[in-house]
mmCIF file of C-alpha atoms and ligand atoms in Angstrom:
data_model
loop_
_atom_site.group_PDB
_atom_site.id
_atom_site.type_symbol
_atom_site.label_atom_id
_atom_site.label_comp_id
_atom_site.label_asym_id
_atom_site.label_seq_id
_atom_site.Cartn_x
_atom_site.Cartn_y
_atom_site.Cartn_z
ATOM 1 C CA UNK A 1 -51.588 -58.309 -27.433
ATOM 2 C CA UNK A 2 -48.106 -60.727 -27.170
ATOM 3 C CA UNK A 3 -46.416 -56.793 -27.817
ATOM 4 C CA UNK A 4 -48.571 -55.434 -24.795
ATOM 5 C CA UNK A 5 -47.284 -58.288 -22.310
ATOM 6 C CA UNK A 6 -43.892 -58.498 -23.270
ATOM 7 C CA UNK A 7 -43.590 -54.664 -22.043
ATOM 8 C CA UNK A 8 -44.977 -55.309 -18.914
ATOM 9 C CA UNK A 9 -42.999 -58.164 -18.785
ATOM 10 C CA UNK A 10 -40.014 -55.723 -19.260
ATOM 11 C CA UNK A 11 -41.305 -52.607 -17.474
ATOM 12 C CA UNK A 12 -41.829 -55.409 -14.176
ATOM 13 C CA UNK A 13 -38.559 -56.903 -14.427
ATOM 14 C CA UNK A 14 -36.767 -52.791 -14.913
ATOM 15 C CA UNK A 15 -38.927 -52.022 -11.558
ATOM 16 C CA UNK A 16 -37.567 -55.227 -9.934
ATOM 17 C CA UNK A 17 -33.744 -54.266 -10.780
ATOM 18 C CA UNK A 18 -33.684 -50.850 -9.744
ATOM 19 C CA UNK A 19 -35.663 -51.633 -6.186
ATOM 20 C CA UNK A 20 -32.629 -53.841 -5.927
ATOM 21 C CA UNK A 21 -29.883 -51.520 -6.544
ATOM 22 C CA UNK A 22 -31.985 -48.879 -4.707
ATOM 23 C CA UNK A 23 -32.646 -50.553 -1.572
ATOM 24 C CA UNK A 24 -29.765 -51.706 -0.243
ATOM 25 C CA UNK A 25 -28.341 -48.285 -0.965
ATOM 26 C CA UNK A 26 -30.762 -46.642 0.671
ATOM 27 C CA UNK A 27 -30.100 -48.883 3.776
ATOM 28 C CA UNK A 28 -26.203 -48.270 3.783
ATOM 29 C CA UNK A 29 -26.076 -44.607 5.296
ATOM 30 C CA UNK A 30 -27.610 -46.874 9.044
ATOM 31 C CA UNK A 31 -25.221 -49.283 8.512
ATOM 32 C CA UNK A 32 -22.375 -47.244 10.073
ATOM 33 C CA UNK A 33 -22.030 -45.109 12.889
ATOM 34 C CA UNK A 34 -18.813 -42.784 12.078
ATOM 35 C CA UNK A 35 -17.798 -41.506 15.683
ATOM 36 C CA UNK A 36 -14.882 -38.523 16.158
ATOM 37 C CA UNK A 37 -12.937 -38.802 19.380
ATOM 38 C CA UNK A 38 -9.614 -37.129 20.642
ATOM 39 C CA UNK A 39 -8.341 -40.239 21.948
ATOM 40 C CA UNK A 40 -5.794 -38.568 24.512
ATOM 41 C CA UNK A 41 -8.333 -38.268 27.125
ATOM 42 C CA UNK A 42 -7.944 -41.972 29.141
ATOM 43 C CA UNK A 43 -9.681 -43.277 30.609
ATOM 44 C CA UNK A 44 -12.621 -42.313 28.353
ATOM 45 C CA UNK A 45 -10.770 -42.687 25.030
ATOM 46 C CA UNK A 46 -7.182 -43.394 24.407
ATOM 47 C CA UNK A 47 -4.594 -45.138 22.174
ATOM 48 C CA UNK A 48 -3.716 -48.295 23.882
ATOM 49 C CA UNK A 49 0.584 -48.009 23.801
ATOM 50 C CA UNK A 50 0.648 -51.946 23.644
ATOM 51 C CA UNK A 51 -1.333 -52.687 20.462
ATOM 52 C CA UNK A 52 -2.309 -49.522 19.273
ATOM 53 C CA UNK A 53 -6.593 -49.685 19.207
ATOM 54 C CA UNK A 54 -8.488 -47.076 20.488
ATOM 55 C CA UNK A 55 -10.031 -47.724 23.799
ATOM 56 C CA UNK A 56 -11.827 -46.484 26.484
ATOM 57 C CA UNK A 57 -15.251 -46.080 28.616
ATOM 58 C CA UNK A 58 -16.616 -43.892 25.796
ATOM 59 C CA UNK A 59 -15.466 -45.764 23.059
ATOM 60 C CA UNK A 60 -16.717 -49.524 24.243
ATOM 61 C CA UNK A 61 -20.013 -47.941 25.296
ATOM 62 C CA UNK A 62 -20.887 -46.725 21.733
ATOM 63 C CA UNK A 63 -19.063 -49.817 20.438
ATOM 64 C CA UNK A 64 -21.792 -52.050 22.205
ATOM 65 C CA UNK A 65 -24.603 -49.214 21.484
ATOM 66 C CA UNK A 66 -23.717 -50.152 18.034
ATOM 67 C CA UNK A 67 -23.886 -53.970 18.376
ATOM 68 C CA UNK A 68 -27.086 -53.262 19.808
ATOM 69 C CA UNK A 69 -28.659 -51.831 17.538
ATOM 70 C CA UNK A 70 -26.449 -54.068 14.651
ATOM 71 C CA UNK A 71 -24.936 -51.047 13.180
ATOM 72 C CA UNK A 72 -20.687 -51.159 12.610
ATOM 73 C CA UNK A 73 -19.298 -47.973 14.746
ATOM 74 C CA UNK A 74 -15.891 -46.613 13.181
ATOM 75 C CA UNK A 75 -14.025 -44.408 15.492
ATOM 76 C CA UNK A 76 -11.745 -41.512 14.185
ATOM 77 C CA UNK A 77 -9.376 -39.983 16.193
ATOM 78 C CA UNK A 78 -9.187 -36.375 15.813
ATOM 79 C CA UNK A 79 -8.372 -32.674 17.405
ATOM 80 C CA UNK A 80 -10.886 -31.683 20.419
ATOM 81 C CA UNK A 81 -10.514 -28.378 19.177
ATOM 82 C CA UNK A 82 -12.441 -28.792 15.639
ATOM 83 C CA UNK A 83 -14.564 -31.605 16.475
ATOM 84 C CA UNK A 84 -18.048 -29.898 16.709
ATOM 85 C CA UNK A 85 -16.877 -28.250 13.085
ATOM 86 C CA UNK A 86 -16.181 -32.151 11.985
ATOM 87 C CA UNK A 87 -19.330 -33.329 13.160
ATOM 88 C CA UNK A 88 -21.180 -30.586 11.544
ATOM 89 C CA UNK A 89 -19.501 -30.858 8.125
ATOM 90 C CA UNK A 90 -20.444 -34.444 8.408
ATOM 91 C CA UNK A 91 -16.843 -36.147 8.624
ATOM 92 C CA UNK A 92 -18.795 -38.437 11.352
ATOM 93 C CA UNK A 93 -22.429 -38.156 13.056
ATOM 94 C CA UNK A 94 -21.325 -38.960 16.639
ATOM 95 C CA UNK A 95 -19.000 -37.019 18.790
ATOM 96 C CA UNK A 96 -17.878 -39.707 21.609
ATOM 97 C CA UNK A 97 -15.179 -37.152 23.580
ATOM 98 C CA UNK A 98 -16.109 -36.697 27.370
ATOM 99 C CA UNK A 99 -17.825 -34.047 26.541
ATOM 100 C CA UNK A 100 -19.937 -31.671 28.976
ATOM 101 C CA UNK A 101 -23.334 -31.131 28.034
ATOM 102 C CA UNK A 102 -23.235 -27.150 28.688
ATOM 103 C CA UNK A 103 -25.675 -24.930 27.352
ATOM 104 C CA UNK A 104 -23.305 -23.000 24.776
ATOM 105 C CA UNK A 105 -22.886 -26.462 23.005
ATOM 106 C CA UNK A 106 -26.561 -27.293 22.983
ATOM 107 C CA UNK A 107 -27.197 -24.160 20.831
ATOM 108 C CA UNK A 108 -25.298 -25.860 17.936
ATOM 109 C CA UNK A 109 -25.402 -29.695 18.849
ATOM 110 C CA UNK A 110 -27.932 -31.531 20.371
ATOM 111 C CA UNK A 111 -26.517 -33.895 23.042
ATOM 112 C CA UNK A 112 -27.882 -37.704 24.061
ATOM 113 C CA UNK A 113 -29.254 -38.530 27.786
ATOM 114 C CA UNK A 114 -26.412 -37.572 30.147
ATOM 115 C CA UNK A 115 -24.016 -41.238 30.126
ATOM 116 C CA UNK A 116 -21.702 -40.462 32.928
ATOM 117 C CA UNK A 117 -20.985 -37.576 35.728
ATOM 118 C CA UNK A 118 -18.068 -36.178 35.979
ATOM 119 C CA UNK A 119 -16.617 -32.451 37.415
ATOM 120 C CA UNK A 120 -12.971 -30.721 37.163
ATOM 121 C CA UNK A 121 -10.250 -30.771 39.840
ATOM 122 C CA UNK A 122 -7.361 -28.976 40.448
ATOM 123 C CA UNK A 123 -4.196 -30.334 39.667
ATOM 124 C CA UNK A 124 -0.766 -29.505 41.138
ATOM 125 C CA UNK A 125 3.035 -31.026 41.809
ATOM 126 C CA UNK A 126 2.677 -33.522 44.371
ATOM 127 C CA UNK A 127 5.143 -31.423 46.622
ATOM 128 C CA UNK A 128 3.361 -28.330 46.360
ATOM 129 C CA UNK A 129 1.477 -26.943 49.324
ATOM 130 C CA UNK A 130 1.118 -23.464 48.224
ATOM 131 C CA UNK A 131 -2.606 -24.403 46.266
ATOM 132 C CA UNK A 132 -5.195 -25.860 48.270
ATOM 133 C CA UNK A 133 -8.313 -24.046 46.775
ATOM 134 C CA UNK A 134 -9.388 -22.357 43.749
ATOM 135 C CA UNK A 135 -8.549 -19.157 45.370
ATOM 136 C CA UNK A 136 -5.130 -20.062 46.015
ATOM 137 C CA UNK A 137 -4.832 -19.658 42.035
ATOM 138 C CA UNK A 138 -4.076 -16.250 42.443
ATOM 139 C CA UNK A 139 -1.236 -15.146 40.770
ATOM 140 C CA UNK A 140 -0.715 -18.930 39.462
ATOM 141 C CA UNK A 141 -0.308 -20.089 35.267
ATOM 142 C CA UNK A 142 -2.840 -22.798 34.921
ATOM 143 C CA UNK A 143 -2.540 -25.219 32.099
ATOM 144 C CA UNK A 144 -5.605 -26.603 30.514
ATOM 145 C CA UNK A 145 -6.918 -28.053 27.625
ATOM 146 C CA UNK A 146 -7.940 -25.586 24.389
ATOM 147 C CA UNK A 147 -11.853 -25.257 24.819
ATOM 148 C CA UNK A 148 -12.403 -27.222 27.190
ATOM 149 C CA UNK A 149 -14.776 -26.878 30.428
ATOM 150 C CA UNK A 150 -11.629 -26.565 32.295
ATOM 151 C CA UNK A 151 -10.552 -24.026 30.220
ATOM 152 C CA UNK A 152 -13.683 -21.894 30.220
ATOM 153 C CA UNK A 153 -13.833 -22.368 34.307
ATOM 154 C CA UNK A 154 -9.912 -21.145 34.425
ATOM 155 C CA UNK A 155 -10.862 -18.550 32.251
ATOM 156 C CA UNK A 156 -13.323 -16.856 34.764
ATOM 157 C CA UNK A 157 -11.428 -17.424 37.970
ATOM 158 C CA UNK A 158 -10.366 -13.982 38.716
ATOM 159 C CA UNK A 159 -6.899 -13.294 39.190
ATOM 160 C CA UNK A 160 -4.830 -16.213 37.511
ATOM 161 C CA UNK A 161 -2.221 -14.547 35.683
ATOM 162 C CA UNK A 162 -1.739 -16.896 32.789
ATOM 163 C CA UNK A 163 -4.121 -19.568 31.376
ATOM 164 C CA UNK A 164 -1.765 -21.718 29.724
ATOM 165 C CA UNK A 165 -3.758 -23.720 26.721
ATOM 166 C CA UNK A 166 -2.814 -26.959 24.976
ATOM 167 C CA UNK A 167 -4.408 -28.867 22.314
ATOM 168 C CA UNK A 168 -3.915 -32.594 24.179
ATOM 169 C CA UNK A 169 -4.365 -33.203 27.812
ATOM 170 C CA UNK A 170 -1.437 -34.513 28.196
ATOM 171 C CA UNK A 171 0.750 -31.827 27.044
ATOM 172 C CA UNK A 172 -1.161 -30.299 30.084
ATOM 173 C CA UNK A 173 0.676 -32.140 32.800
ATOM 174 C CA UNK A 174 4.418 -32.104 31.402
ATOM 175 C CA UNK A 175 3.555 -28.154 31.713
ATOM 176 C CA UNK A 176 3.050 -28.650 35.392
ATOM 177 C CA UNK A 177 5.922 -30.916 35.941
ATOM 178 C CA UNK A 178 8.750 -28.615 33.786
ATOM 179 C CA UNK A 179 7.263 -25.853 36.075
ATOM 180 C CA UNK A 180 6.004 -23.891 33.216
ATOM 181 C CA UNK A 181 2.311 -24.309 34.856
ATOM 182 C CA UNK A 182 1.448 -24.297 38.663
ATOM 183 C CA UNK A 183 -1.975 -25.951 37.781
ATOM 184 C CA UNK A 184 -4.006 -27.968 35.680
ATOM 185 C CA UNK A 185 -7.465 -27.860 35.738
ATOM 186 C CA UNK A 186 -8.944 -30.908 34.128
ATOM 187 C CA UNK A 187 -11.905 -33.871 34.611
ATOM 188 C CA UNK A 188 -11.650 -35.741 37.787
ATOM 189 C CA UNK A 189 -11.202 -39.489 36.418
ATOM 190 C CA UNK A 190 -8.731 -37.882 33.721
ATOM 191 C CA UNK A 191 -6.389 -36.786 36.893
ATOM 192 C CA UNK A 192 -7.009 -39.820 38.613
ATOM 193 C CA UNK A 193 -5.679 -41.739 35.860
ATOM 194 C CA UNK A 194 -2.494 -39.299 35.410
ATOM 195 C CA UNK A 195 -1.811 -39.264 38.447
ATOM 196 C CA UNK A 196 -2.305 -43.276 38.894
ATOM 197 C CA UNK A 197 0.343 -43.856 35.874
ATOM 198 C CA UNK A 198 2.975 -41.219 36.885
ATOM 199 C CA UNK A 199 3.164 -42.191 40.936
ATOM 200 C CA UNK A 200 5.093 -39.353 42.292
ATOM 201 C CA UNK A 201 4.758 -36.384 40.153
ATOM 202 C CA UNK A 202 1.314 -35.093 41.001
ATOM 203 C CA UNK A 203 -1.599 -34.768 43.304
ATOM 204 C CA UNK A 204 -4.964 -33.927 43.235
ATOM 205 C CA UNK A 205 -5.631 -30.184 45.140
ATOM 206 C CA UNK A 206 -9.098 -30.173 46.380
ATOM 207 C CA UNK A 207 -12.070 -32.074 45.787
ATOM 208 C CA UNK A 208 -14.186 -31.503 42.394
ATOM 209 C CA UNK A 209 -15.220 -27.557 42.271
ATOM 210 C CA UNK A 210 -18.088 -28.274 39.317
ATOM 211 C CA UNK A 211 -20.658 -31.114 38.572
ATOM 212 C CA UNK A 212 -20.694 -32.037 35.112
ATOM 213 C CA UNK A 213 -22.868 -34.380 33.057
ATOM 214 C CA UNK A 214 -20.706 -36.141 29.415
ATOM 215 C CA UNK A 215 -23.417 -36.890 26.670
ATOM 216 C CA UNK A 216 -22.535 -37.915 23.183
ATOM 217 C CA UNK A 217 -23.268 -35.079 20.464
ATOM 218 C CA UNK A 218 -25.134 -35.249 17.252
ATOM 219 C CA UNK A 219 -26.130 -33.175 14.645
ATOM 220 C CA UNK A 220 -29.287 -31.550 15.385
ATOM 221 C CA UNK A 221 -31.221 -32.703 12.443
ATOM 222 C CA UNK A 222 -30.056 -36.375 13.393
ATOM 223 C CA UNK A 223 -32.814 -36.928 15.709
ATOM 224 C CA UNK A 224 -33.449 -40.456 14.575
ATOM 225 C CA UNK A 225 -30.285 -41.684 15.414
ATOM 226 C CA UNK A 226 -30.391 -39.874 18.753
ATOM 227 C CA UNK A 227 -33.454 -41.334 19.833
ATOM 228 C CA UNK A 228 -31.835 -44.733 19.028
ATOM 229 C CA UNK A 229 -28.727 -43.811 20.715
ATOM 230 C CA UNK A 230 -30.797 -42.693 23.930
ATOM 231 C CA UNK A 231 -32.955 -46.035 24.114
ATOM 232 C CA UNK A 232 -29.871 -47.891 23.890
ATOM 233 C CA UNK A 233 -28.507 -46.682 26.462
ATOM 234 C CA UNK A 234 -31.503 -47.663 28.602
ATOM 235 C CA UNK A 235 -30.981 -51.020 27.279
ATOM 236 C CA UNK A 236 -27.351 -51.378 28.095
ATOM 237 C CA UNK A 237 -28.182 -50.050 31.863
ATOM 238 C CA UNK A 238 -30.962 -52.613 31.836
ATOM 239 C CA UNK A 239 -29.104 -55.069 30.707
ATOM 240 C CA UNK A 240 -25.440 -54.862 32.523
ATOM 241 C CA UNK A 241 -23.600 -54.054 29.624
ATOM 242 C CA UNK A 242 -22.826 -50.933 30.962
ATOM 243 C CA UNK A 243 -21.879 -51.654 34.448
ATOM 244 C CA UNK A 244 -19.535 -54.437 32.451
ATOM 245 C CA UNK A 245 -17.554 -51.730 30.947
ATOM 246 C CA UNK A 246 -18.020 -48.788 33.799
ATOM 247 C CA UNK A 247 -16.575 -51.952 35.863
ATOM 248 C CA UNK A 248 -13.516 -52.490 33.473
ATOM 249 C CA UNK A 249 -12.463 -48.832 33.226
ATOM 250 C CA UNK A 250 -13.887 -47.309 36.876
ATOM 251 C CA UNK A 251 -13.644 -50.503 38.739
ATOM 252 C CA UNK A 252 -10.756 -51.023 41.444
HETATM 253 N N1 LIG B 1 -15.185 -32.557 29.671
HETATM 254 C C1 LIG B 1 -14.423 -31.505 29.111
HETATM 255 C C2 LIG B 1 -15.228 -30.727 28.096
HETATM 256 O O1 LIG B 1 -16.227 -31.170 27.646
HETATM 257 C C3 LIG B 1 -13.137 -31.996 28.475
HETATM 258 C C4 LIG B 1 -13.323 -33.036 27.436
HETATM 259 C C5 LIG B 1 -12.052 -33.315 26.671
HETATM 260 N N2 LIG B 1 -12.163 -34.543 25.956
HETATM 261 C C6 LIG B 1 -11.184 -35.066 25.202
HETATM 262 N N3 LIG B 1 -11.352 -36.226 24.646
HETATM 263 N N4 LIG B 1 -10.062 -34.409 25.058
HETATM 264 O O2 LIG B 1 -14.888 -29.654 27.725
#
């Protein structure tokens, strides 16, 4: 009889110790958000030149998504072109970029509620007057980023004789300032904020020629942490959080 209890007494006490190793464990895979961002996109992500942090619209808005929902976000800065393969082969479960929700993407990611507009512009040497349009392309080398919107959209105007493309934005615009480009096609606010730092070198051509929606992109089995991602976001509209930071970065 003793025999019988003191095995139940150690059969409890075994249970006890490996719910306690178990569940925290368990617990641990919510308890970070890893996030993949080619910070060389400002003013939606960016390396701050002063202190060296990543910043941005993007990157505070799923910074306070996180505190929200009391999960730690890590951000990693990495390649645009590559970062749907990173998110699939799970080196982080949110991609945090400026990136369009098209329809080519949903068929391998799925993509949160829409979090900002946005739409691409023509970009060209502030003393040119030869490019007012898209048609004025003609003949013209555009530079644009590799796989981006911008490039696909350069890539169907008809009769640009060189699409020019560049793994960072940036490396974009010192094409169209040595003269090696005529053009850059790239997001609105991106331009703005180009053409805000270098005063001088460039100018916007025409208004936006596309509407665009960004969404942050998860892995489409990840539908739990979408759903959490996407009433979040309610929150933070509800809540002015997000004007807060759409103030700091879009704000005069
Ligand atoms: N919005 C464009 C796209 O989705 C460009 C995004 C580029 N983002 C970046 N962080 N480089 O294709």
């Amino acid at each position: 009889m003793k025999k019988g209890i003191l095995i139940t007494g150690i059969i409890i006490v075994l249970i006890v110790l490996l719910l306690l190793v178990v569940l925290p464990g368990n617990k641990k895979s919510e308890e970070v958000i890893k996030v993949g961002s080619d910070a060389a996109f400002a003013p939606f992500e960016y390396v701050d030149a002063q202190t060296g942090e990543l910043k941005g619209f993007d990157l505070d808005l799923m910074r306070a998504i996180g505190e929200e929902l009391g999960i730690k976000v890590e951000i990693y800065n990495v390649a645009w072109d590559g970062i749907i393969p990173g998110l699939l082969g799970g080196n982080y479960n949110v991609i945090a970029s400026g990136m369009t929700i098209t329809e080519e993407r949903k068929e391998v990611v799925n993509f949160t509620e829409p979090y900002i507009n946005a739409g691409l512009v023509i970009v060209v040497r502030a003393d040119d007057h030869s490019i007012t349009t898209k048609d004025d392309l003609l003949g013209k080398k555009v530079a644009v980023q590799i796989s981006s919107t911008g490039d696909f959209e350069a890539t169907k105007i008809p009769g640009i004789a060189e699409v020019k493309r560049f793994n960072a934005p940036p490396d974009t615009f010192l094409e169209l300032k040595n003269g090696g480009a005529d053009a850059v096609i790239i997001d609105l606010a991106v331009a703005a904020e180009q053409i805000k730092a270098t005063p001088g070198l460039y100018k916007m051509a025409a208004e936006p020629f596309t509407t665009e929606e960004y969404g942050f992109a998860l892995r489409k089995n990840d539908t739990l942490l979408l759903e959490k991602i996407n009433q979040t976001l309610i929150t933070l509209k509800e809540n002015g959080k997000y004007d807060e930071i759409y103030q700091e970065y879009f704000g005069e």
